[in-house]
Amino acid sequence: MKTLLSTLALTTALAASVAGTASAHATLEQREVRLGEATKITLRVPHGCDGEATETVRLTIPEGFYNVQPMPKAGWQLSTTTGAYATPYMNHGTEMTEGVREVVWSGGHLEDGWYDEFTVRGTFAHAEAGSTAHFPALQECANGVADWTDTSGGQVPNPAPKLVLVAGDDADHAHGGHDHGAAAPAGHGHGDHAMDMGTGDVTLGALTLSGAYSRATLPNAPVGGGFLSITNTGSSDDRLIGVETAVAGHSEVHEMAMEGDVMKMRALTEGLVIPAGETVELKPGGLHLMFMKLNTPLVEGETVDVTLTFEHAGSVTLPLAIGAPNAKAAQDHAHH
Ligand SMILES: [Cu+2]
């Protein structure tokens, strides 16, 4: 059976190359891009649909390619379709739950014998280094379509344009000395690791608060996030019921939860239970403090005072060290 399938695939590939028109595929100029860095992706269109001029180019944005900005082209109308991200993206301290999923350049005229390029800019995140990202594309002509949507990776006549993701310089990789890997399930690419402990631990009754940090935001960013771990050394549960900071008009405790197949954040209106004898971690992509209606940007290297109120342990004000926009842990590694 396997032999038969490979023979079929080979026959199809041969037929495609003999036919000629499919011998030059639509491809991406970029072969590799770095995770976590804004990057340009260029779709190269080498011919029309079986001799006809291309009038519309549709480019599908892969999961994990965030904050997409399409580049307009003279002579073409630009439109985009937005949709929810499977995993939200922290963009300079602002949580983005949706963005551009398809870009369409239409109303153009690219002769069969001409060549053109179509460009978008964005940032890859929440993906594994070494994985392949596909940008399925369609060319529409007056009477036909050239289809570049096959993401199987096989020898097919219509492979989707693709590139390989490589490790960037983000906080994940800057943490040379930390062995986060052993206990964490490998291979899911969310990059959220155990928090660094020992950064100005605060004790409040039976609770220990540690590794508290925030992330820098852009001027005029509406929201910011706060992260820490809370250990309950006592024998009864406690509950985080209040968050307050002078830099925000309103603050909440949020969780990330699946709604259908989309990850969304929502306020924990009943507060966050800190079970006896356990540690609850607030971290990017999971539970977090949400500072809304920010009245001043959060500046990297500074601190922001946040008051947390617990049902039993009471209130405490602690400084959150403001790290880089993509910080994944408190920056002050006092235990080193
Ligand atoms: Cu939130």
Coordinates of C-alpha atoms and ligand atoms in Angstrom, one line a residue:
M1 CA 0.0 0.0 0.0
K2 CA 2.8 2.3 1.0
T3 CA 4.5 1.6 -2.3
L4 CA 1.4 2.3 -4.3
L5 CA 0.9 5.7 -2.5
S6 CA 4.5 6.8 -3.2
T7 CA 4.1 5.8 -6.8
L8 CA 1.0 7.8 -7.1
A9 CA 2.6 10.8 -5.5
L10 CA 5.6 10.5 -7.8
T11 CA 3.4 10.2 -10.8
T12 CA 1.5 13.3 -9.8
A13 CA 4.7 15.3 -9.3
L14 CA 6.0 14.2 -12.7
A15 CA 2.7 15.1 -14.4
A16 CA 2.8 18.5 -12.8
S17 CA 6.4 19.2 -13.9
V18 CA 5.7 18.0 -17.4
A19 CA 2.6 20.3 -17.6
G20 CA 5.0 23.2 -17.1
T21 CA 2.8 25.8 -15.6
A22 CA 3.3 24.4 -12.1
S23 CA 7.0 24.1 -12.3
A24 CA 7.5 27.6 -10.8
H25 CA 5.6 27.7 -7.6
A26 CA 4.5 30.6 -5.6
T27 CA 7.0 30.7 -2.7
L28 CA 8.3 33.0 0.1
E29 CA 11.5 34.9 -0.3
Q30 CA 12.3 34.2 3.3
R31 CA 13.5 30.7 4.1
E32 CA 14.0 31.2 7.8
V33 CA 12.6 33.7 10.3
R34 CA 13.4 34.3 13.9
L35 CA 10.8 33.8 16.6
G36 CA 9.8 36.9 18.5
E37 CA 11.1 39.5 16.0
A38 CA 9.0 41.6 13.7
T39 CA 9.8 40.3 10.2
K40 CA 8.8 40.8 6.6
I41 CA 7.3 38.0 4.7
T42 CA 7.3 38.3 0.9
L43 CA 5.1 36.1 -1.4
R44 CA 6.6 35.7 -4.8
V45 CA 4.2 35.1 -7.7
P46 CA 6.0 33.9 -10.8
H47 CA 3.1 33.3 -13.2
G48 CA -0.6 33.5 -13.7
C49 CA -3.3 30.8 -13.9
D50 CA -2.7 28.7 -17.0
G51 CA -1.7 31.7 -19.1
E52 CA -4.2 34.1 -17.6
A53 CA -3.4 37.3 -15.7
T54 CA -3.8 37.3 -11.9
E55 CA -6.4 39.7 -10.6
T56 CA -6.5 38.7 -6.9
V57 CA -4.0 37.3 -4.5
R58 CA -5.2 35.8 -1.2
L59 CA -2.7 35.0 1.5
T60 CA -3.7 33.0 4.6
I61 CA -1.8 34.0 7.8
P62 CA -0.7 31.0 9.8
E63 CA -1.4 30.5 13.5
G64 CA 1.4 32.0 15.5
F65 CA 2.1 34.9 13.2
Y66 CA 1.0 37.9 15.1
N67 CA 0.4 41.6 14.8
V68 CA 0.3 41.3 11.0
Q69 CA 0.4 44.5 8.9
P70 CA -0.1 44.1 5.1
M71 CA 1.8 46.3 2.7
P72 CA -0.4 48.1 0.2
K73 CA 0.4 47.9 -3.5
A74 CA -0.2 50.5 -6.2
G75 CA -2.9 49.2 -8.5
W76 CA -4.4 46.7 -6.0
Q77 CA -7.1 47.1 -3.4
L78 CA -6.0 45.8 0.0
S79 CA -8.4 44.1 2.4
T80 CA -7.9 41.9 5.5
T81 CA -10.0 39.5 7.5
T82 CA -9.4 39.3 11.2
G83 CA -10.1 36.5 13.6
A84 CA -9.3 35.1 17.0
Y85 CA -5.8 33.8 17.7
A86 CA -5.6 30.3 19.1
T87 CA -3.2 31.6 21.7
P88 CA -3.2 35.3 22.7
Y89 CA -0.2 37.4 22.1
M90 CA 1.3 40.0 24.5
N91 CA 2.3 42.9 22.3
H92 CA 4.2 45.4 24.4
G93 CA 2.2 44.6 27.4
T94 CA -1.2 44.5 25.6
E95 CA -2.9 41.2 25.3
M96 CA -4.0 40.6 21.7
T97 CA -6.6 38.0 21.3
E98 CA -7.3 38.5 17.6
G99 CA -5.7 39.9 14.5
V100 CA -5.3 39.6 10.8
R101 CA -5.9 36.0 9.5
E102 CA -6.1 36.7 5.7
V103 CA -4.8 39.4 3.4
V104 CA -6.3 40.0 0.0
W105 CA -4.9 42.1 -2.8
S106 CA -7.6 42.4 -5.5
G107 CA -8.5 44.4 -8.6
G108 CA -5.0 44.1 -10.0
H109 CA -3.6 42.9 -13.2
L110 CA -0.4 40.8 -13.2
E111 CA 0.2 39.3 -16.7
D112 CA 1.1 35.6 -16.8
G113 CA 4.5 36.4 -18.0
W114 CA 5.2 39.0 -15.3
Y115 CA 6.5 38.6 -11.7
D116 CA 5.4 40.4 -8.6
E117 CA 5.7 40.3 -4.8
F118 CA 3.2 40.7 -2.1
T119 CA 4.4 41.6 1.4
V120 CA 3.2 41.4 5.0
R121 CA 4.9 42.2 8.2
G122 CA 4.4 40.4 11.6
T123 CA 6.0 38.5 14.4
F124 CA 6.1 34.8 15.0
A125 CA 5.5 33.6 18.6
H126 CA 4.1 30.7 20.5
A127 CA 5.8 28.2 18.1
E128 CA 8.7 25.8 18.3
A129 CA 12.0 26.6 16.8
G130 CA 12.6 24.3 13.9
S131 CA 8.9 24.1 13.0
T132 CA 7.5 25.0 9.6
A133 CA 5.0 27.7 9.0
H134 CA 2.8 27.7 5.9
F135 CA 1.3 30.7 4.2
P136 CA -1.3 29.1 1.9
A137 CA -2.0 31.4 -1.1
L138 CA -4.5 31.6 -4.0
Q139 CA -4.2 33.5 -7.2
E140 CA -7.5 34.2 -8.9
C141 CA -7.7 35.0 -12.6
A142 CA -10.6 35.8 -14.8
N143 CA -11.4 32.1 -15.5
G144 CA -9.3 30.2 -13.1
V145 CA -7.3 29.8 -9.9
A146 CA -3.7 28.9 -9.1
D147 CA -3.9 27.1 -5.8
W148 CA -0.9 27.0 -3.4
T149 CA -2.6 25.6 -0.4
D150 CA -1.2 22.1 0.2
T151 CA 0.5 22.1 3.6
S152 CA 1.3 18.3 3.6
G153 CA 5.0 19.0 2.8
G154 CA 4.9 16.2 0.2
Q155 CA 5.9 16.3 -3.5
V156 CA 2.6 17.9 -4.6
P157 CA 1.8 20.2 -7.5
N158 CA 0.4 22.9 -5.3
P159 CA 2.6 23.3 -2.2
A160 CA 1.8 26.1 0.2
P161 CA 4.6 28.7 0.5
K162 CA 6.5 28.0 3.7
L163 CA 9.4 28.9 5.9
V164 CA 11.2 27.5 8.9
L165 CA 11.1 29.2 12.3
V166 CA 14.4 29.6 14.2
A167 CA 15.1 30.6 17.8
G168 CA 15.1 34.3 18.5
D169 CA 16.8 36.3 21.2
D170 CA 13.9 36.5 23.6
A171 CA 13.9 35.9 27.3
D172 CA 13.5 32.2 26.9
H173 CA 16.9 31.8 25.5
A174 CA 18.6 34.5 27.5
H175 CA 18.1 32.5 30.6
G176 CA 21.1 30.4 30.1
G177 CA 21.6 29.0 33.6
H178 CA 18.1 28.1 34.4
D179 CA 17.0 24.5 34.0
H180 CA 13.3 24.9 33.4
G181 CA 13.1 22.1 31.0
A182 CA 13.1 19.0 33.2
A183 CA 9.7 19.2 34.7
A184 CA 7.9 21.1 31.9
P185 CA 6.2 19.2 29.2
A186 CA 8.4 19.7 26.2
G187 CA 7.2 20.7 22.8
H188 CA 4.3 22.9 23.2
G189 CA 6.0 26.1 22.5
H190 CA 4.2 28.4 24.8
G191 CA 7.4 29.5 26.5
D192 CA 5.9 29.9 29.9
H193 CA 8.2 28.6 32.5
A194 CA 8.4 28.4 36.2
M195 CA 8.9 31.8 37.7
D196 CA 12.2 32.8 39.1
M197 CA 11.9 32.7 42.9
G198 CA 13.7 34.8 45.5
T199 CA 13.1 38.3 44.1
G200 CA 12.2 40.2 47.2
D201 CA 9.8 37.7 48.7
V202 CA 7.0 39.2 50.7
T203 CA 5.5 37.4 53.6
L204 CA 1.9 38.2 54.5
G205 CA 0.5 35.9 57.2
A206 CA 0.7 32.3 55.8
L207 CA 1.3 33.6 52.3
T208 CA 4.6 34.1 50.5
L209 CA 4.6 36.4 47.5
S210 CA 7.6 36.1 45.2
G211 CA 9.0 36.9 41.8
A212 CA 6.5 39.8 41.2
Y213 CA 7.0 41.6 38.0
S214 CA 5.3 43.5 35.2
R215 CA 6.0 44.3 31.6
A216 CA 6.8 47.6 29.9
T217 CA 4.0 49.0 27.9
L218 CA 3.8 51.5 25.0
P219 CA 2.6 55.0 25.5
N220 CA -1.2 55.0 25.4
A221 CA -1.4 51.2 25.8
P222 CA -4.7 50.6 27.6
V223 CA -3.7 47.7 29.7
G224 CA -0.7 46.0 31.5
G225 CA -0.2 42.7 33.2
G226 CA 1.2 41.6 36.6
F227 CA 2.8 38.3 37.5
L228 CA 4.0 36.6 40.6
S229 CA 3.8 33.4 42.5
I230 CA 1.8 33.0 45.7
T231 CA 2.5 30.2 48.1
N232 CA 0.1 29.3 50.9
T233 CA 2.1 27.7 53.8
G234 CA -1.0 27.6 56.0
S235 CA -3.5 24.9 56.6
S236 CA -6.6 26.7 55.2
D237 CA -7.3 28.1 51.8
D238 CA -7.1 31.8 51.2
R239 CA -8.4 33.9 48.3
L240 CA -7.0 36.9 46.4
I241 CA -10.0 39.2 46.3
G242 CA -8.6 42.6 45.4
V243 CA -6.0 44.2 43.2
E244 CA -5.2 47.9 43.2
T245 CA -2.6 50.2 41.7
A246 CA -2.4 53.9 41.2
V247 CA -1.3 53.6 37.6
A248 CA -4.6 51.9 36.5
G249 CA -8.2 53.0 36.7
H250 CA -9.3 49.5 37.4
S251 CA -7.5 46.2 38.1
E252 CA -8.6 42.6 38.0
V253 CA -7.4 39.1 38.4
H254 CA -7.7 37.3 35.0
E255 CA -7.5 33.7 33.9
M256 CA -7.1 32.3 30.4
A257 CA -9.7 29.8 29.5
M258 CA -10.7 27.9 26.3
E259 CA -14.0 29.1 24.9
G260 CA -14.8 26.7 22.1
D261 CA -11.4 26.3 20.5
V262 CA -10.3 29.8 21.3
M263 CA -8.2 30.9 24.3
K264 CA -9.7 33.9 26.0
M265 CA -9.1 35.9 29.1
R266 CA -11.7 36.6 31.7
A267 CA -12.0 38.2 35.1
L268 CA -12.2 36.0 38.1
T269 CA -15.1 37.7 39.8
E270 CA -15.1 35.4 42.8
G271 CA -11.4 36.0 43.3
L272 CA -8.5 33.5 43.0
V273 CA -8.3 30.7 45.5
I274 CA -4.8 30.0 47.0
P275 CA -5.2 26.4 48.3
A276 CA -3.6 25.5 51.6
G277 CA -0.1 24.1 51.1
E278 CA 0.0 25.1 47.4
T279 CA 1.7 27.6 45.1
V280 CA -0.4 29.5 42.5
E281 CA 1.6 31.0 39.7
L282 CA 0.4 34.0 37.8
K283 CA 2.3 34.1 34.5
P284 CA 2.0 35.3 30.9
G285 CA -0.5 33.1 29.0
G286 CA -2.1 32.0 32.3
L287 CA -3.5 33.6 35.4
H288 CA -2.4 37.3 35.7
L289 CA -3.2 40.6 37.3
M290 CA -4.7 42.9 34.7
F291 CA -4.2 46.7 35.0
M292 CA -6.8 48.4 32.9
K293 CA -7.3 52.1 32.0
L294 CA -3.5 52.7 32.5
N295 CA -2.9 56.3 33.1
T296 CA 0.8 56.1 32.6
P297 CA 3.0 53.8 30.6
L298 CA 4.9 51.1 32.5
V299 CA 8.6 51.8 32.0
E300 CA 11.2 49.0 31.9
G301 CA 13.6 49.2 34.8
E302 CA 11.2 51.0 37.1
T303 CA 8.7 49.4 39.5
V304 CA 5.0 49.7 40.0
D305 CA 3.4 49.4 43.4
V306 CA 0.5 47.0 43.5
T307 CA -1.8 46.3 46.5
L308 CA -3.1 42.8 46.8
T309 CA -5.9 42.0 49.2
F310 CA -6.6 38.5 50.5
E311 CA -9.7 37.3 52.3
H312 CA -7.7 36.0 55.3
A313 CA -4.2 37.3 55.1
G314 CA -5.2 40.9 54.5
S315 CA -3.6 43.5 52.3
V316 CA 0.0 44.1 51.2
T317 CA 1.6 46.6 48.8
L318 CA 4.5 45.2 46.9
P319 CA 6.6 46.6 44.1
L320 CA 6.5 44.8 40.7
A321 CA 9.8 45.1 38.8
I322 CA 8.9 46.3 35.3
G323 CA 10.7 44.1 32.7
A324 CA 10.9 44.1 29.0
P325 CA 7.6 43.9 27.0
N326 CA 8.2 40.2 26.6
A327 CA 9.7 39.5 30.0
K328 CA 8.8 36.0 31.3
A329 CA 10.2 36.4 34.8
A330 CA 11.3 39.0 37.3
Q331 CA 14.6 40.5 36.1
D332 CA 16.4 40.9 39.4
H333 CA 18.0 37.5 39.8
A334 CA 19.0 38.1 43.4
H335 CA 19.7 34.4 44.0
H336 CA 22.5 34.3 41.5
Ligands
CU1 CU -6.2 39.9 31.2

